JSON list of C-alpha atoms and ligand atoms in Angstrom, two decimals:
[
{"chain": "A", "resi": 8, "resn": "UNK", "atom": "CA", "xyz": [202.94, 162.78, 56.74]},
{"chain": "A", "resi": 9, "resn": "UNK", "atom": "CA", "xyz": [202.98, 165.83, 58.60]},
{"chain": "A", "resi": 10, "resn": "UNK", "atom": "CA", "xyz": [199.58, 165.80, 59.88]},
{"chain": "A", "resi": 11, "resn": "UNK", "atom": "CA", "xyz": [199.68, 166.45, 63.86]},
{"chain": "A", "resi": 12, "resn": "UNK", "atom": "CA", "xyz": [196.76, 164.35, 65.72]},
{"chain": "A", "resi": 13, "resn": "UNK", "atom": "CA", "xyz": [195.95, 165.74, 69.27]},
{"chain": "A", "resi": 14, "resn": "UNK", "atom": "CA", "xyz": [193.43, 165.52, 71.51]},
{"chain": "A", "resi": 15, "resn": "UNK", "atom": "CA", "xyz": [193.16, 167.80, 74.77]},
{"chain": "A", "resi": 16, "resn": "UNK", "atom": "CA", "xyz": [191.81, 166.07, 78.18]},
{"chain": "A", "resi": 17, "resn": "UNK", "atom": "CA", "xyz": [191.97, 167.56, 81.51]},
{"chain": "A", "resi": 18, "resn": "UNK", "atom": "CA", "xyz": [193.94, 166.29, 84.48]},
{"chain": "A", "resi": 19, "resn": "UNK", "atom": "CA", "xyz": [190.71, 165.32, 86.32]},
{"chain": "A", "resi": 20, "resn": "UNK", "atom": "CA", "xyz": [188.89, 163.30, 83.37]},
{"chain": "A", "resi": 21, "resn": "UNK", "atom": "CA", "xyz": [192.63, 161.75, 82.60]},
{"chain": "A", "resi": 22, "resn": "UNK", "atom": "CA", "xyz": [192.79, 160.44, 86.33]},
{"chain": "A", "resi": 23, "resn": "UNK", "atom": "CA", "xyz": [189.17, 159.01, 86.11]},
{"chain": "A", "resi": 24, "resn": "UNK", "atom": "CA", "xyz": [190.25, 156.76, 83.28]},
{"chain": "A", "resi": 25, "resn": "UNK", "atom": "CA", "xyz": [193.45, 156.27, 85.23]},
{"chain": "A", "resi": 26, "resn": "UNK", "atom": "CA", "xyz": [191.14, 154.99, 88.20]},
{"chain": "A", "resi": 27, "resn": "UNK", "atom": "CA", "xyz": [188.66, 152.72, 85.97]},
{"chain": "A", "resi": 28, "resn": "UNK", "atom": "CA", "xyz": [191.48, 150.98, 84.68]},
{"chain": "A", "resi": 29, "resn": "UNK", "atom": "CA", "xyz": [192.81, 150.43, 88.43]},
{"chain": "A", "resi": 30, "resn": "UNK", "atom": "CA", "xyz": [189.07, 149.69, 89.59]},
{"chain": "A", "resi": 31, "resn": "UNK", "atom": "CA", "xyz": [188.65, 147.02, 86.98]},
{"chain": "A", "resi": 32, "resn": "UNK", "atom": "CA", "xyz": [192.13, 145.16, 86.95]},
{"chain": "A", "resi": 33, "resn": "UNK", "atom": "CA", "xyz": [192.75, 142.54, 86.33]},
{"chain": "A", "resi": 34, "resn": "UNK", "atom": "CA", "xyz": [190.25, 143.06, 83.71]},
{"chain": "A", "resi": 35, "resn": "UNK", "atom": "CA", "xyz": [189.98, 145.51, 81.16]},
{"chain": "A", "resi": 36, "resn": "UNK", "atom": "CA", "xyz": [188.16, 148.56, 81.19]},
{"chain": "A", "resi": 37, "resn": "UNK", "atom": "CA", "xyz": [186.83, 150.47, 78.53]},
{"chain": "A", "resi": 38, "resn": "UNK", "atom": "CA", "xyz": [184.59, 153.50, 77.91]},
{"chain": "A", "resi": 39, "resn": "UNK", "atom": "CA", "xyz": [183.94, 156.36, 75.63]},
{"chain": "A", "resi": 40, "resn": "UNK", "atom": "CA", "xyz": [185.38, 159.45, 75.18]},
{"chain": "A", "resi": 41, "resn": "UNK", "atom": "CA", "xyz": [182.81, 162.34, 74.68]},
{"chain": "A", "resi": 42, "resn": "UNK", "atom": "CA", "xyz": [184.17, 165.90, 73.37]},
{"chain": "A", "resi": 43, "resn": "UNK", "atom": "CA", "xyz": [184.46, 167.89, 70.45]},
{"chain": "A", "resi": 44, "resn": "UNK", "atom": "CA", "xyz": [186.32, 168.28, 67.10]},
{"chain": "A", "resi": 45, "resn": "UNK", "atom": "CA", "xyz": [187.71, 171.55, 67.06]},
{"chain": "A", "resi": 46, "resn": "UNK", "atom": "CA", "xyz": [188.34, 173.32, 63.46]},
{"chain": "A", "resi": 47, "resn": "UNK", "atom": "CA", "xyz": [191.11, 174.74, 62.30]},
{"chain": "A", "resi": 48, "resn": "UNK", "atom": "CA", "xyz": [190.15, 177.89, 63.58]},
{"chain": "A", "resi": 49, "resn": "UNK", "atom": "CA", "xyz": [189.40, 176.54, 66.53]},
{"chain": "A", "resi": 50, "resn": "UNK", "atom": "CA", "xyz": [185.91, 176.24, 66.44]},
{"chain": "A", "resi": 51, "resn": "UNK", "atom": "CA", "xyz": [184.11, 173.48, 67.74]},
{"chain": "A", "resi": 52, "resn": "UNK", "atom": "CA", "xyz": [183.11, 171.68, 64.18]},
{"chain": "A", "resi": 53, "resn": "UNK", "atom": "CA", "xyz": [181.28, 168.42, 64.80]},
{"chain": "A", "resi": 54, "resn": "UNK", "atom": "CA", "xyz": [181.59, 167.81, 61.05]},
{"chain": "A", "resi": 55, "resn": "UNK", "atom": "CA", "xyz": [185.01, 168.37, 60.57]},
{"chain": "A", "resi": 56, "resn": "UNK", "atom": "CA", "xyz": [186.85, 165.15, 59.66]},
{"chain": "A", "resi": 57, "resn": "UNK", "atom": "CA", "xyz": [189.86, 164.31, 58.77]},
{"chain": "A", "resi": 58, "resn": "UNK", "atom": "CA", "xyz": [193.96, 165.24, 59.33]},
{"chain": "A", "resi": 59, "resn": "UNK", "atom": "CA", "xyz": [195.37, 167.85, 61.15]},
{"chain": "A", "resi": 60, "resn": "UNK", "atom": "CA", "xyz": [192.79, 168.22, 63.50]},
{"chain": "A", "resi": 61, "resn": "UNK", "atom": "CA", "xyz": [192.56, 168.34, 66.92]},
{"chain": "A", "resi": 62, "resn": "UNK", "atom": "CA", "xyz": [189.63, 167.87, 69.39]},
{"chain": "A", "resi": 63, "resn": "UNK", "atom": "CA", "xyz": [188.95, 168.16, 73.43]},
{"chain": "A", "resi": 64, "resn": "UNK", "atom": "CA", "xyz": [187.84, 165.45, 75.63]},
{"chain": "A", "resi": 65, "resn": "UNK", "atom": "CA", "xyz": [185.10, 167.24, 77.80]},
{"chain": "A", "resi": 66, "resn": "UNK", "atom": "CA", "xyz": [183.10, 164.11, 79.44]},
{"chain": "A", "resi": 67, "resn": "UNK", "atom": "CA", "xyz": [183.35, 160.25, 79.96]},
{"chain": "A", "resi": 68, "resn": "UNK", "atom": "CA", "xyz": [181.01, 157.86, 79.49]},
{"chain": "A", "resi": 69, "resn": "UNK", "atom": "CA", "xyz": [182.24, 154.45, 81.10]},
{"chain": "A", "resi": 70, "resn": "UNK", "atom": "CA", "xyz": [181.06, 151.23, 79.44]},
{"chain": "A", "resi": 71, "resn": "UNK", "atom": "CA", "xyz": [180.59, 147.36, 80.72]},
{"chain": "A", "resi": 72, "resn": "UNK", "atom": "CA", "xyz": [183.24, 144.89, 78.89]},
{"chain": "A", "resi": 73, "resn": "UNK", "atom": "CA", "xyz": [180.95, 142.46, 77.76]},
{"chain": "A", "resi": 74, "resn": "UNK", "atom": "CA", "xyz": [183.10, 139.81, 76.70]},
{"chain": "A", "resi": 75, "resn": "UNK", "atom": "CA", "xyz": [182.93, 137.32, 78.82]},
{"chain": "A", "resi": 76, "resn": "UNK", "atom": "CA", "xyz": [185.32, 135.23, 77.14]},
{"chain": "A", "resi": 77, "resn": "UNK", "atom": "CA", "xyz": [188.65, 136.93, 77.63]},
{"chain": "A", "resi": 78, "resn": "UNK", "atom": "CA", "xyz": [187.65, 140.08, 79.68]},
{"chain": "A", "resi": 79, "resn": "UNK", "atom": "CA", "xyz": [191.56, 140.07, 80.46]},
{"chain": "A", "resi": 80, "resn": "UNK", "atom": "CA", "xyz": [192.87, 141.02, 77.41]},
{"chain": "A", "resi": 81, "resn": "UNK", "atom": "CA", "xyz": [190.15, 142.17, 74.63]},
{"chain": "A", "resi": 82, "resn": "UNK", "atom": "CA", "xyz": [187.63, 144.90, 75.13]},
{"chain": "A", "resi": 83, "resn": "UNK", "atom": "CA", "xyz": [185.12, 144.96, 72.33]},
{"chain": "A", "resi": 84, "resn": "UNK", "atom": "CA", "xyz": [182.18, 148.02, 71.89]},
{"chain": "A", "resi": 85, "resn": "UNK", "atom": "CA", "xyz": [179.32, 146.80, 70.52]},
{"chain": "A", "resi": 86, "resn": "UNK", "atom": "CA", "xyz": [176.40, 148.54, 68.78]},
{"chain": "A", "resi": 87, "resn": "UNK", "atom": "CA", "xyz": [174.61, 149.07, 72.14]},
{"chain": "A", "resi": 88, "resn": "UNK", "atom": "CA", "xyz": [177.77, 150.67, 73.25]},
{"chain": "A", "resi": 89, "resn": "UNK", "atom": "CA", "xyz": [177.76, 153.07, 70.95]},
{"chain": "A", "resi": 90, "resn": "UNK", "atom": "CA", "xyz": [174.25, 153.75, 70.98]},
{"chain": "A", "resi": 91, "resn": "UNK", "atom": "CA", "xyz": [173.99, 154.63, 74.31]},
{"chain": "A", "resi": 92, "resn": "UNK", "atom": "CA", "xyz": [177.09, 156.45, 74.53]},
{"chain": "A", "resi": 93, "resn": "UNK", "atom": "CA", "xyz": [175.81, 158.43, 71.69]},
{"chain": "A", "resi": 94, "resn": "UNK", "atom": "CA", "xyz": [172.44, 159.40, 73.68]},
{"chain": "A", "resi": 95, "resn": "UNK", "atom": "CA", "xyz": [174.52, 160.58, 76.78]},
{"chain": "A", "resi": 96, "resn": "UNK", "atom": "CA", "xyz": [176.98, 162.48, 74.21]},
{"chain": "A", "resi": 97, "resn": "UNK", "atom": "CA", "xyz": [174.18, 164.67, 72.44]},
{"chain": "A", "resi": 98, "resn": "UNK", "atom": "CA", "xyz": [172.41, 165.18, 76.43]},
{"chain": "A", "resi": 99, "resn": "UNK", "atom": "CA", "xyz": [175.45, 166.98, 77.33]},
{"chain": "A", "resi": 100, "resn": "UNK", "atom": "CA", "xyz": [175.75, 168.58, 73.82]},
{"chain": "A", "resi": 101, "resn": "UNK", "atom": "CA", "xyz": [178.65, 167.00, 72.90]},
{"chain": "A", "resi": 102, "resn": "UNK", "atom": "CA", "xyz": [179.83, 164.03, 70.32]},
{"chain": "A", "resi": 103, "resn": "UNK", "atom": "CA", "xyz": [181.64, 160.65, 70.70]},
{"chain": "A", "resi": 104, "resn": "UNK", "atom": "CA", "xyz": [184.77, 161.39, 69.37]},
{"chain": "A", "resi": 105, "resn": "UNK", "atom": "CA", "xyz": [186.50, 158.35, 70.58]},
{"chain": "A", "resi": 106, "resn": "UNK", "atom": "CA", "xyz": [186.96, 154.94, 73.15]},
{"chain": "A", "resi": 107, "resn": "UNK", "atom": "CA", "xyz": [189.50, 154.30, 75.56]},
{"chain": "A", "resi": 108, "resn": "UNK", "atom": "CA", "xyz": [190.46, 151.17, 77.53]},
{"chain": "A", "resi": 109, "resn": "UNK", "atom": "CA", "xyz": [193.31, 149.98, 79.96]},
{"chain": "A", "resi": 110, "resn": "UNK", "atom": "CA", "xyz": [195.88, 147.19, 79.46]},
{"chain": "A", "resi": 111, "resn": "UNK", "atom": "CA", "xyz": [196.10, 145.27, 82.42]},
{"chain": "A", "resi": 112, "resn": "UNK", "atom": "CA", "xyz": [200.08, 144.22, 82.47]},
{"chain": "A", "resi": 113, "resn": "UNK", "atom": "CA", "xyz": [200.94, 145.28, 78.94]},
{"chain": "A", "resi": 114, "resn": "UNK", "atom": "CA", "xyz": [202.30, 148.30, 77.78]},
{"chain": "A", "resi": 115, "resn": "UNK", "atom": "CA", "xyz": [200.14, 151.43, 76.43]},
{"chain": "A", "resi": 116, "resn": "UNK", "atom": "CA", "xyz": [200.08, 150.25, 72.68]},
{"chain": "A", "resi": 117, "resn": "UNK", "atom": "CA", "xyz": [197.70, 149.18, 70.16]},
{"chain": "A", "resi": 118, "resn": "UNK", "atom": "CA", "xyz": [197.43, 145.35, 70.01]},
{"chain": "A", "resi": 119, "resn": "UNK", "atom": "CA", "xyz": [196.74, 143.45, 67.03]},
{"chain": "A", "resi": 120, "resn": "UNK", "atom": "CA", "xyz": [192.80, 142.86, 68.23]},
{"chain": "A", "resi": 121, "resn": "UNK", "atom": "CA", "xyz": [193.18, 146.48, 68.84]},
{"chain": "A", "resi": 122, "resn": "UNK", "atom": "CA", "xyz": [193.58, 147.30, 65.07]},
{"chain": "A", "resi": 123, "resn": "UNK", "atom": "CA", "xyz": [191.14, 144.90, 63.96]},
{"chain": "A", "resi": 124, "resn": "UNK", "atom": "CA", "xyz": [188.28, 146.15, 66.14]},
{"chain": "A", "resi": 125, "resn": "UNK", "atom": "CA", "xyz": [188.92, 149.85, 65.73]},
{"chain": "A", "resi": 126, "resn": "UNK", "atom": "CA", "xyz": [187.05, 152.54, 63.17]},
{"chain": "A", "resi": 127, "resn": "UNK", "atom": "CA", "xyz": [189.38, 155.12, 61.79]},
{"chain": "A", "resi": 128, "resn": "UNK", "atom": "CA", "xyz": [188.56, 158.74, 63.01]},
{"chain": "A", "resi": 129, "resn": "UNK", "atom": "CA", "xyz": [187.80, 157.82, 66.64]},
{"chain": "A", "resi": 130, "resn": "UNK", "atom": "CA", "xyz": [190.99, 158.79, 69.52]},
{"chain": "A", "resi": 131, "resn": "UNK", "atom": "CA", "xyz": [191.51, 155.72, 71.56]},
{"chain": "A", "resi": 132, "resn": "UNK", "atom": "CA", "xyz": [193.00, 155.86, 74.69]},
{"chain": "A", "resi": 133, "resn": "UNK", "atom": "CA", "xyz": [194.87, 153.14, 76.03]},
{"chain": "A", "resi": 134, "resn": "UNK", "atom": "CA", "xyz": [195.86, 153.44, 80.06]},
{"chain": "A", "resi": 135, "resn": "UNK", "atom": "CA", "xyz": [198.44, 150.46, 81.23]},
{"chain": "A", "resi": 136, "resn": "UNK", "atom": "CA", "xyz": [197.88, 149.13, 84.57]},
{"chain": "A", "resi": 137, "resn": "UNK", "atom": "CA", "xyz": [200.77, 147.03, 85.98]},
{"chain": "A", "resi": 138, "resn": "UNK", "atom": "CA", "xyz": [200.29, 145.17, 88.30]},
{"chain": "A", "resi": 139, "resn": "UNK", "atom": "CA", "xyz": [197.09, 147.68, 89.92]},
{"chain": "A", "resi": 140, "resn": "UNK", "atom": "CA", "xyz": [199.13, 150.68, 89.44]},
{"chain": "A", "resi": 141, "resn": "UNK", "atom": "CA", "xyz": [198.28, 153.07, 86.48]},
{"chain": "A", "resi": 142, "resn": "UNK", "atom": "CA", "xyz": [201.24, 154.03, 84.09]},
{"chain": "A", "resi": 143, "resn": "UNK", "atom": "CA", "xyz": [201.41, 155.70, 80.79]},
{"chain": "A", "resi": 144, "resn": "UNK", "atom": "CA", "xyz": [198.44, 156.65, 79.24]},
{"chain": "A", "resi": 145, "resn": "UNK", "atom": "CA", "xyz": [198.89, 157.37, 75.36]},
{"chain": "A", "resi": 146, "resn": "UNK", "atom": "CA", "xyz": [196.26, 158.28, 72.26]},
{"chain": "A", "resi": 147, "resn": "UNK", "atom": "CA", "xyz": [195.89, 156.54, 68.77]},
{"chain": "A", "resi": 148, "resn": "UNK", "atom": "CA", "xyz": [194.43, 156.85, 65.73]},
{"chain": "A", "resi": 149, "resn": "UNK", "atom": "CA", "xyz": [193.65, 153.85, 62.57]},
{"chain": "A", "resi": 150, "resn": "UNK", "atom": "CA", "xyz": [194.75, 154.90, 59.15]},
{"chain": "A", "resi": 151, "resn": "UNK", "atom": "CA", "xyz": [191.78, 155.12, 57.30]},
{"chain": "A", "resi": 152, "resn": "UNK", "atom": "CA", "xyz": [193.66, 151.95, 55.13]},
{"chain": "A", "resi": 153, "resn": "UNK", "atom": "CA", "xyz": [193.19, 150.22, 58.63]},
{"chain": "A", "resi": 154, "resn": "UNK", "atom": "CA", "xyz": [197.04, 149.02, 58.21]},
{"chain": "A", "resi": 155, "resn": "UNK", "atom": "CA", "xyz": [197.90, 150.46, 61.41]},
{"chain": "A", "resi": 156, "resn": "UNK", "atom": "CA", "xyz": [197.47, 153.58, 64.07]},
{"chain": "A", "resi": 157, "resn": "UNK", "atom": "CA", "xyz": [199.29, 156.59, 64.47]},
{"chain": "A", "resi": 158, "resn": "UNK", "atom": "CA", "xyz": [199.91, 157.96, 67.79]},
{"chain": "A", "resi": 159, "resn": "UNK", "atom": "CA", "xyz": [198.03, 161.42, 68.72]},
{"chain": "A", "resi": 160, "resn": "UNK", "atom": "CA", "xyz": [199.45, 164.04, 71.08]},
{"chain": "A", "resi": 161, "resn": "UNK", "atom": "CA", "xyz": [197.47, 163.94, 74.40]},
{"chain": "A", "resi": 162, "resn": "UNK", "atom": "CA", "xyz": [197.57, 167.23, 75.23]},
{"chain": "A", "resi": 163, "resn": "UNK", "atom": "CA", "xyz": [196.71, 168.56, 79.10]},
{"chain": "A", "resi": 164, "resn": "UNK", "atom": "CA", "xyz": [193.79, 171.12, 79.44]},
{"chain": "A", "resi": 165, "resn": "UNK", "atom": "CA", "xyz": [192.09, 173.02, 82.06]},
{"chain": "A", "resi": 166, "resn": "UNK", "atom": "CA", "xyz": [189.24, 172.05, 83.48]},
{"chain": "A", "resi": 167, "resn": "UNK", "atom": "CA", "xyz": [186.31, 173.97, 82.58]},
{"chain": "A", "resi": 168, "resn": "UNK", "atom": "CA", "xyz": [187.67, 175.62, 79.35]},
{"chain": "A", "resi": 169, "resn": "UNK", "atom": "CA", "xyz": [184.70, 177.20, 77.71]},
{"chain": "A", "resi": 170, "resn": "UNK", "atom": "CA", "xyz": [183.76, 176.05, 74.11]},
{"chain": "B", "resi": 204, "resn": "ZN", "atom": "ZN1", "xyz": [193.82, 147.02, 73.75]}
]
């Protein structure tokens, strides 16, 4: 496949999720990505789906980790989740176009749980935190087959590009 996945975040918003993951450790923490889809003309296209696309990260929207089974190790968004980060995307004009969550002493990759909790389309960010210290940060995407993810370019922007 020569599709290229990237997503575009700014230094500032990637050092927030940097800092929730270092706030939250030893636990998890997780929150949604709020942005745009940009077209292939570069555009922002809120409908445009699908390979080859790229899209900008423009606002966070932290969430609880409500499991309160294994808060360590498994972040889960529920339906409320997604509601509400919904409401706060469209109040700043913008759409949910992904989720991203640390990994407290593992490395920046896709677990197993990971793949069989995610929805194809969405970016997720994973940020590894060893030991309390932030270290790579890295972007995935599920095949729409759900079989697996493929890793997306994170991409550094400016802040305050306009759209
Ligand atoms: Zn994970």
């Amino acid at each position: 496949m020569s599709e290229v996945l990237e997503v575009g975040i700014s230094a500032e918003l990637a050092e927030k999720i940097r800092e929730h993951g270092v706030e939250t450790y030893p636990y998890e923490c997780c929150g949604a990505l709020l942005g745009k889809e940009l077209g292939a003309t570069g555009r922002a296209e809120s409908e445009a789906i699908g390979a080859g696309s790229s899209r900008e990260i423009r606002s966070l929207h932290p969430l609880v980790n409500r499991r309160d089974d294994s808060p360590r190790n498994r972040f889960s968004v529920t339906a409320e989740d997604v509601r509400e980060a919904e409401k706060a995307a469209r109040a700043q004009g913008l759409d949910v176009i992904g989720w991203y969550h640390s990994h407290p002493d593992h490395p920046a990759r896709p677990s197993d749980y990971d793949r069989d909790h995610a929805w194809p389309w969405y970016s997720y960010i994973i940020v590894s935190v060893h030991t309390g210290v932030p270290q790579d940060m890295t972007s995935w995407r599920l095949k729409d087959d759900r079989t697996g993810f493929l890793e997306e370019k994170i991409s550094p922007m400016k802040v305050g590009v306009a759209s």
